[in-house]
CSV table of C-alpha atoms in Angstrom, one decimal:
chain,number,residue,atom,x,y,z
A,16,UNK,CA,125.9,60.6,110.3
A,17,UNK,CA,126.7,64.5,111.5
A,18,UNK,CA,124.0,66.8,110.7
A,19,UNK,CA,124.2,69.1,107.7
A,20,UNK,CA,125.2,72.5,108.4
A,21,UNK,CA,123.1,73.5,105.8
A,22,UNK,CA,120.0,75.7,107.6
A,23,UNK,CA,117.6,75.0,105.0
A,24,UNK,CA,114.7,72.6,105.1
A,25,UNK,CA,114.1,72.0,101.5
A,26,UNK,CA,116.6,71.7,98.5
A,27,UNK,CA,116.9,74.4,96.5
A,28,UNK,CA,117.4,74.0,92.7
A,29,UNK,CA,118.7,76.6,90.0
A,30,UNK,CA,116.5,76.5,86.9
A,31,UNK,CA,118.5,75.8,83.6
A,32,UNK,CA,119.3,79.1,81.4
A,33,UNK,CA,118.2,77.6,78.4
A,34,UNK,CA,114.8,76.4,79.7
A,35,UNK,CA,114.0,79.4,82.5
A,36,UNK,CA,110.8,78.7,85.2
A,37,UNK,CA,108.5,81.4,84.2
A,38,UNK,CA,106.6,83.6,87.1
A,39,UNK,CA,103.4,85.5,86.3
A,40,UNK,CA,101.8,87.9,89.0
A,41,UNK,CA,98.4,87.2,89.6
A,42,UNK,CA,96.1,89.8,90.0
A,43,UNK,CA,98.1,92.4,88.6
A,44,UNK,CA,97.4,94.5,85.4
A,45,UNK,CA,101.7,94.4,84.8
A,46,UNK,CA,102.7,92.7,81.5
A,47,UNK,CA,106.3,91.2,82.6
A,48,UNK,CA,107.1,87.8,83.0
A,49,UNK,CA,109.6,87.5,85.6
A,50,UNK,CA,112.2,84.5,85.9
A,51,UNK,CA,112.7,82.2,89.1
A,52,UNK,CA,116.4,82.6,90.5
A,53,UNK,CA,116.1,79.3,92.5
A,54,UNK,CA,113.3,77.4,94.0
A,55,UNK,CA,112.4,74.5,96.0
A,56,UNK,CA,109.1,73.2,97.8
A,57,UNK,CA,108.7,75.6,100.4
A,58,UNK,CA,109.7,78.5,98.3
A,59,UNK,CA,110.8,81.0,95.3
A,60,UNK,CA,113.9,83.2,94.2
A,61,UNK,CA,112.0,85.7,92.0
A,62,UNK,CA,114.1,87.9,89.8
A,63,UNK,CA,112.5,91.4,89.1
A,64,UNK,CA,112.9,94.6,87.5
A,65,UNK,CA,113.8,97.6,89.8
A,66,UNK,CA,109.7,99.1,89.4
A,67,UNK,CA,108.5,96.1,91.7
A,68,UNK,CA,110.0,98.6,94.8
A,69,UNK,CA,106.6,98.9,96.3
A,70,UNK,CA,106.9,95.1,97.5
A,71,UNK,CA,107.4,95.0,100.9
A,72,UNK,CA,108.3,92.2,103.4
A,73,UNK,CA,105.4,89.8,104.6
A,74,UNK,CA,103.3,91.0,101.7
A,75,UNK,CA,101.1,88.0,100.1
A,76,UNK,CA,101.3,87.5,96.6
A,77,UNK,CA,99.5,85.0,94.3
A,78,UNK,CA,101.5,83.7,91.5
A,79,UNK,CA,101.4,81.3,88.7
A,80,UNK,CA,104.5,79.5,87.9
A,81,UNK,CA,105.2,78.1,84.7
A,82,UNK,CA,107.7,75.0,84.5
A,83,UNK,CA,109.8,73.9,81.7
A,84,UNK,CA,108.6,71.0,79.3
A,85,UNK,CA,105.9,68.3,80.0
A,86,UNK,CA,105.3,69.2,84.0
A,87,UNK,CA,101.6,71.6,84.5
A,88,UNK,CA,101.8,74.9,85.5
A,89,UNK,CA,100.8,75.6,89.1
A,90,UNK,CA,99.2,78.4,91.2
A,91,UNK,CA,100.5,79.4,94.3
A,92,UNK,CA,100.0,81.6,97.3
A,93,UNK,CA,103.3,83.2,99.3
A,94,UNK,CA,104.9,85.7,101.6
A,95,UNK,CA,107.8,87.4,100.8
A,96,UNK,CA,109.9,86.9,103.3
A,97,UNK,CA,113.1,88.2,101.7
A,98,UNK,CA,114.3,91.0,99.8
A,99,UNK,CA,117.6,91.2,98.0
A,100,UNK,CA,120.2,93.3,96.8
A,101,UNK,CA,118.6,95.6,93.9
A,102,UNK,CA,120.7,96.9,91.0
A,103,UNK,CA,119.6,99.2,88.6
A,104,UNK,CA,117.7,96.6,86.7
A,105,UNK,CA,116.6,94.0,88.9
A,106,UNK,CA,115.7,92.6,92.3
A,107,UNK,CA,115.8,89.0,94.4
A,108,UNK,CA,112.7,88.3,96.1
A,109,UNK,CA,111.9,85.3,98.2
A,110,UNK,CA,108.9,84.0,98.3
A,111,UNK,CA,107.5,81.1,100.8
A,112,UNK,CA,104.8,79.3,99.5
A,113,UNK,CA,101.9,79.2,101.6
A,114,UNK,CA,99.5,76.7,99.5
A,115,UNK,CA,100.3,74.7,96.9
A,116,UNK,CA,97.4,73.0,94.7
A,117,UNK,CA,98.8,68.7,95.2
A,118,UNK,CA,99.7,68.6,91.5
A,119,UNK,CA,101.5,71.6,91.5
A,120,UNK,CA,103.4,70.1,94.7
A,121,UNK,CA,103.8,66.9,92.6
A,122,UNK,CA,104.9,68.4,89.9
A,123,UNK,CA,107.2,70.8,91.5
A,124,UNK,CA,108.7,67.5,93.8
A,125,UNK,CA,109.5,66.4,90.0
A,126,UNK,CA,111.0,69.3,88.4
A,127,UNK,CA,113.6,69.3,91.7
A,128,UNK,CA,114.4,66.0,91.0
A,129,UNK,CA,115.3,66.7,87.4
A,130,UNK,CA,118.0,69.2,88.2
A,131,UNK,CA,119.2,67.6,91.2
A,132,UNK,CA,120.0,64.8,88.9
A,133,UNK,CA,121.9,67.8,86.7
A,134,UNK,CA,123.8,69.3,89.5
A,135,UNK,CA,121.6,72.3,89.8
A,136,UNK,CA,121.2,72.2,93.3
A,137,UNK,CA,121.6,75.9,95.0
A,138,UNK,CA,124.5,76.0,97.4
């Protein structure tokens, strides 16, 4: 079989609109509730607003994320290793996880499967 072309090691899945993957910022005394873009096992779209500018590249963050319906929210540790365009409104940040509780893995490895099964794998 030829290899992918495709450069990344994990698949990436788009959450569903109508059931969002919810991000809290731990640590921080900032009230929003920010929306995962895409994730996968080794990582996280996070969408923004424009104030989170003082994020920087290779900057750890701690975050809970919050998956739809019966699966257990999870804890996680990250880097951001990527910053995206910014509009007025809002920025892309990817995060790669760093730890991972096992359930949170398990349960993450689940929620992928899910919306694979949809077709809401990132191109």
């Amino acid at each position: 079989m030829p290899q992918s072309q495709d450069k990344r090691k994990f698949v990436r899945v788009i959450p569903e609109e109508n059931e969002p993957v919810e991000v809290h910022l731990m640590g921080t005394v900032l009230l929003d509730v920010l929306k995962a873009r895409d994730l996968s096992l080794g990582g996280i779209g996070i969408l923004a607003p424009n104030h989170f500018e003082e994020w920087d590249l290779n900057e750890k963050i701690e975050i809970l994320v919050a998956l739809p319906g019966d699966l257990a929210d999870f804890l996680a540790r990250g880097v951001i290793k990527q910053i995206g365009k910014k509009s007025k409104e809002e920025g892309i940040y990817g995060v790669q996880f760093t730890e991972i509780g096992p359930k949170g893995k398990q349960d993450l490895q689940v929620y992928i499967h899910r919306m694979e099964r949809k077709g809401r794998v990132a191109k």
